[in-house]
Amino acid sequence: MKREAERLQLAKSGYADSQLADPEVPQEPDIEALCAKAARTYDLTRREEDVLRLLVEGRTAPQIAEELVVSPNTVKTHVRNLYRKLGINRRADLACRLES
């Protein structure tokens, strides 16, 4: 009942129902914020942060190379540096490292 009252109050103040976060439904992580935090924590370069964000979004090395207008080998170098700085060995470990 209290949650419904909060929804009504927020609706009156101009918020759409879709803007209300349901505490029982897991929210999408803020990828930009997670990557920015990792960049500060692990002293990543701006380009390494860009590559990290694209990796987290699920892009492949060739897709990242195309988007950043660099060679796939350059992307591989950035990925290798990222893994070293984050202390991981594979892409699957990225999410765990970012959330810690």
XYZ file of N, CA and C in Angstrom:
300
model
N 0.824 -1.198 0.000
C 0.000 0.000 0.000
C 0.870 1.265 0.000
N 1.945 1.234 0.818
C 2.832 2.385 0.888
C 3.491 2.643 -0.472
N 3.910 1.573 -1.142
C 4.544 1.704 -2.455
C 3.582 2.338 -3.459
N 2.313 1.953 -3.389
C 1.308 2.520 -4.292
C 1.118 4.007 -4.013
N 1.149 4.384 -2.753
C 1.022 5.798 -2.389
C 2.217 6.596 -2.917
N 3.405 6.007 -2.832
C 4.594 6.671 -3.368
C 4.470 6.852 -4.878
N 3.974 5.834 -5.564
C 3.777 5.920 -7.016
C 2.798 7.045 -7.366
N 1.727 7.118 -6.616
C 0.721 8.145 -6.866
C 1.307 9.531 -6.651
N 2.042 9.706 -5.561
C 2.647 11.003 -5.264
C 3.639 11.405 -6.356
N 4.482 10.464 -6.782
C 5.450 10.762 -7.830
C 4.769 11.025 -9.171
N 3.695 10.305 -9.443
C 2.946 10.531 -10.685
C 2.376 11.942 -10.701
N 1.884 12.391 -9.555
C 1.334 13.749 -9.465
C 2.410 14.800 -9.697
N 3.641 14.467 -9.329
C 4.717 15.445 -9.494
C 5.407 15.334 -10.857
N 4.842 14.516 -11.768
C 5.320 14.498 -13.142
C 6.190 13.325 -13.537
N 6.397 12.368 -12.677
C 7.199 11.200 -13.026
C 6.325 10.130 -13.658
N 6.817 9.559 -14.740
C 6.098 8.451 -15.374
C 6.322 7.190 -14.557
N 5.375 6.280 -14.618
C 5.473 5.028 -13.871
C 6.724 4.251 -14.260
N 7.126 4.351 -15.515
C 8.310 3.616 -15.969
C 9.592 4.165 -15.360
N 9.544 5.376 -14.815
C 10.724 5.961 -14.203
C 10.912 5.502 -12.766
N 9.948 4.809 -12.216
C 10.030 4.357 -10.840
C 10.720 3.008 -10.798
N 11.751 2.918 -10.008
C 12.491 1.660 -9.896
C 11.801 0.757 -8.888
N 11.531 -0.445 -9.295
C 10.960 -1.443 -8.397
C 12.125 -2.091 -7.658
N 12.168 -1.977 -6.328
C 13.306 -2.512 -5.582
C 13.458 -4.027 -5.691
N 12.416 -4.711 -6.121
C 12.493 -6.166 -6.231
C 13.009 -6.632 -7.590
N 13.103 -5.720 -8.546
C 13.579 -6.061 -9.886
C 15.020 -5.587 -10.014
N 15.947 -6.485 -10.379
C 17.343 -6.068 -10.526
C 17.467 -4.982 -11.587
N 18.244 -3.954 -11.296
C 18.432 -2.844 -12.214
C 19.659 -3.095 -13.087
N 19.627 -2.562 -14.303
C 20.767 -2.660 -15.206
C 21.929 -1.875 -14.599
N 23.136 -2.414 -14.667
C 24.274 -1.665 -14.130
C 24.563 -0.455 -15.010
N 25.060 0.593 -14.413
C 25.452 1.785 -15.149
C 26.868 1.549 -15.671
N 26.967 1.107 -16.906
C 28.250 0.716 -17.483
C 29.234 1.875 -17.481
N 28.766 3.055 -17.842
C 29.653 4.223 -17.867
C 30.261 4.465 -16.492
N 29.423 4.416 -15.454
C 29.906 4.662 -14.091
C 30.868 3.572 -13.637
N 30.551 2.315 -13.938
C 31.435 1.211 -13.557
C 32.801 1.342 -14.233
N 32.797 1.689 -15.497
C 34.058 1.811 -16.230
C 34.858 3.025 -15.762
N 34.172 4.119 -15.467
C 34.858 5.311 -14.957
C 35.497 5.020 -13.603
N 34.775 4.307 -12.755
C 35.320 3.937 -11.442
C 36.538 3.031 -11.613
N 36.442 2.055 -12.514
C 37.571 1.158 -12.775
C 38.765 1.940 -13.317
N 38.504 2.925 -14.169
C 39.584 3.735 -14.742
C 40.343 4.475 -13.650
N 39.602 5.012 -12.683
C 40.253 5.713 -11.566
C 40.998 4.725 -10.664
N 40.336 3.632 -10.340
C 40.901 2.651 -9.411
C 42.156 1.987 -9.966
N 42.127 1.633 -11.236
C 43.223 0.868 -11.838
C 44.126 1.711 -12.736
N 43.961 3.028 -12.694
C 44.802 3.956 -13.450
C 44.826 3.617 -14.943
N 43.634 3.491 -15.519
C 43.514 3.186 -16.946
C 43.652 4.459 -17.765
N 44.192 4.316 -18.960
C 44.207 5.441 -19.887
C 42.787 5.646 -20.417
N 42.562 6.785 -21.045
C 41.239 7.068 -21.616
C 40.882 6.009 -22.665
N 41.844 5.620 -23.468
C 41.574 4.635 -24.519
C 41.302 3.258 -23.917
N 42.025 2.907 -22.855
C 41.756 1.640 -22.176
C 40.351 1.644 -21.583
N 39.938 2.786 -21.066
C 38.568 2.899 -20.540
C 37.545 2.722 -21.662
N 37.811 3.303 -22.824
C 36.913 3.138 -23.976
C 36.799 1.665 -24.365
N 37.942 0.996 -24.435
C 37.956 -0.426 -24.798
C 37.222 -1.239 -23.737
N 37.455 -0.921 -22.476
C 36.774 -1.624 -21.384
C 35.262 -1.502 -21.522
N 34.778 -0.290 -21.760
C 33.335 -0.068 -21.899
C 32.763 -0.911 -23.037
N 33.449 -0.931 -24.152
C 32.969 -1.696 -25.305
C 33.027 -3.200 -25.042
N 34.046 -3.654 -24.327
C 34.119 -5.072 -23.954
C 32.942 -5.450 -23.064
N 32.663 -4.595 -22.087
C 31.562 -4.864 -21.154
C 30.227 -4.878 -21.892
N 30.114 -4.067 -22.936
C 28.891 -4.053 -23.743
C 28.788 -5.281 -24.646
N 29.846 -6.101 -24.679
C 29.795 -7.344 -25.451
C 30.382 -7.275 -26.843
N 31.089 -6.206 -27.147
C 31.682 -6.072 -28.480
C 32.904 -6.968 -28.635
N 33.148 -7.388 -29.850
C 34.338 -8.182 -30.165
C 35.497 -7.238 -30.490
N 36.710 -7.789 -30.525
C 37.882 -6.970 -30.847
C 37.752 -6.304 -32.224
N 37.324 -7.025 -33.267
C 37.159 -6.356 -34.566
C 36.103 -5.235 -34.529
N 35.023 -5.438 -33.790
C 33.998 -4.396 -33.673
C 34.553 -3.173 -32.944
N 35.331 -3.421 -31.897
C 35.938 -2.318 -31.144
C 36.911 -1.561 -32.041
N 37.716 -2.297 -32.795
C 38.676 -1.670 -33.706
C 37.965 -0.772 -34.709
N 36.873 -1.261 -35.251
C 36.115 -0.465 -36.225
C 35.538 0.788 -35.580
N 34.967 0.647 -34.397
C 34.352 1.802 -33.735
C 35.380 2.849 -33.321
N 36.537 2.396 -32.851
C 37.561 3.331 -32.386
C 38.525 3.752 -33.490
N 38.331 3.195 -34.679
C 39.159 3.490 -35.851
C 40.641 3.226 -35.542
N 40.894 2.006 -35.076
C 42.256 1.532 -34.829
C 42.354 0.112 -35.378
N 43.553 -0.425 -35.400
C 43.708 -1.796 -35.900
C 43.296 -2.797 -34.823
N 42.897 -3.992 -35.237
C 42.579 -5.038 -34.260
C 43.761 -5.350 -33.339
N 44.983 -5.225 -33.856
C 46.157 -5.464 -33.010
C 46.278 -4.413 -31.911
N 45.905 -3.191 -32.208
C 45.912 -2.140 -31.187
C 44.898 -2.467 -30.103
N 43.738 -2.942 -30.508
C 42.714 -3.341 -29.532
C 43.249 -4.471 -28.666
N 43.896 -5.444 -29.283
C 44.452 -6.568 -28.516
C 45.477 -6.085 -27.493
N 46.264 -5.089 -27.871
C 47.239 -4.520 -26.933
C 46.528 -3.852 -25.762
N 45.484 -3.082 -26.055
C 44.718 -2.436 -24.979
C 44.081 -3.481 -24.068
N 43.540 -4.530 -24.656
C 42.910 -5.595 -23.862
C 43.955 -6.266 -22.971
N 45.113 -6.547 -23.522
C 46.188 -7.171 -22.739
C 46.581 -6.264 -21.561
N 46.708 -4.955 -21.830
C 47.041 -4.011 -20.760
C 45.934 -3.939 -19.711
N 44.685 -3.955 -20.172
C 43.542 -3.953 -19.242
C 43.576 -5.169 -18.326
N 43.748 -6.323 -18.910
C 43.775 -7.558 -18.125
C 44.895 -7.509 -17.081
N 46.060 -7.005 -17.487
C 47.192 -6.910 -16.559
C 46.864 -5.959 -15.411
N 46.338 -4.779 -15.740
C 46.027 -3.787 -14.712
C 44.908 -4.249 -13.784
N 43.924 -4.947 -14.327
C 42.802 -5.415 -13.519
C 43.104 -6.739 -12.815
N 44.207 -7.371 -13.173
C 44.586 -8.632 -12.544
C 43.685 -9.793 -12.927
N 43.271 -9.811 -14.197
C 42.406 -10.889 -14.686
C 43.057 -11.552 -15.891
N 42.510 -12.702 -16.272
C 43.073 -13.450 -17.400
C 42.092 -13.690 -18.533
N 40.820 -13.363 -18.321
C 39.824 -13.631 -19.366
C 38.656 -12.656 -19.247
N 37.958 -12.511 -20.336
C 36.847 -11.565 -20.416
C 35.755 -11.860 -19.390
N 35.533 -13.127 -19.123
C 34.473 -13.512 -18.185
C 34.712 -12.940 -16.786
N 35.965 -12.615 -16.467
C 36.283 -12.069 -15.143
C 36.028 -10.564 -15.043
N 35.763 -9.914 -16.166
C 35.556 -8.463 -16.162
C 34.420 -8.034 -15.242
N 33.277 -8.662 -15.379
C 32.105 -8.253 -14.596
C 32.370 -8.368 -13.102
N 32.986 -9.457 -12.701
C 33.293 -9.645 -11.273
C 34.234 -8.558 -10.776
N 35.239 -8.232 -11.571
C 36.218 -7.222 -11.172
C 35.572 -5.838 -11.091
N 34.705 -5.520 -12.030
C 34.075 -4.203 -12.035
C 33.104 -4.028 -10.880
N 32.452 -5.094 -10.486
C 31.463 -4.992 -9.414
C 32.089 -5.038 -8.033
N 33.375 -5.396 -7.954
C 34.015 -5.470 -6.635
C 34.565 -4.137 -6.197
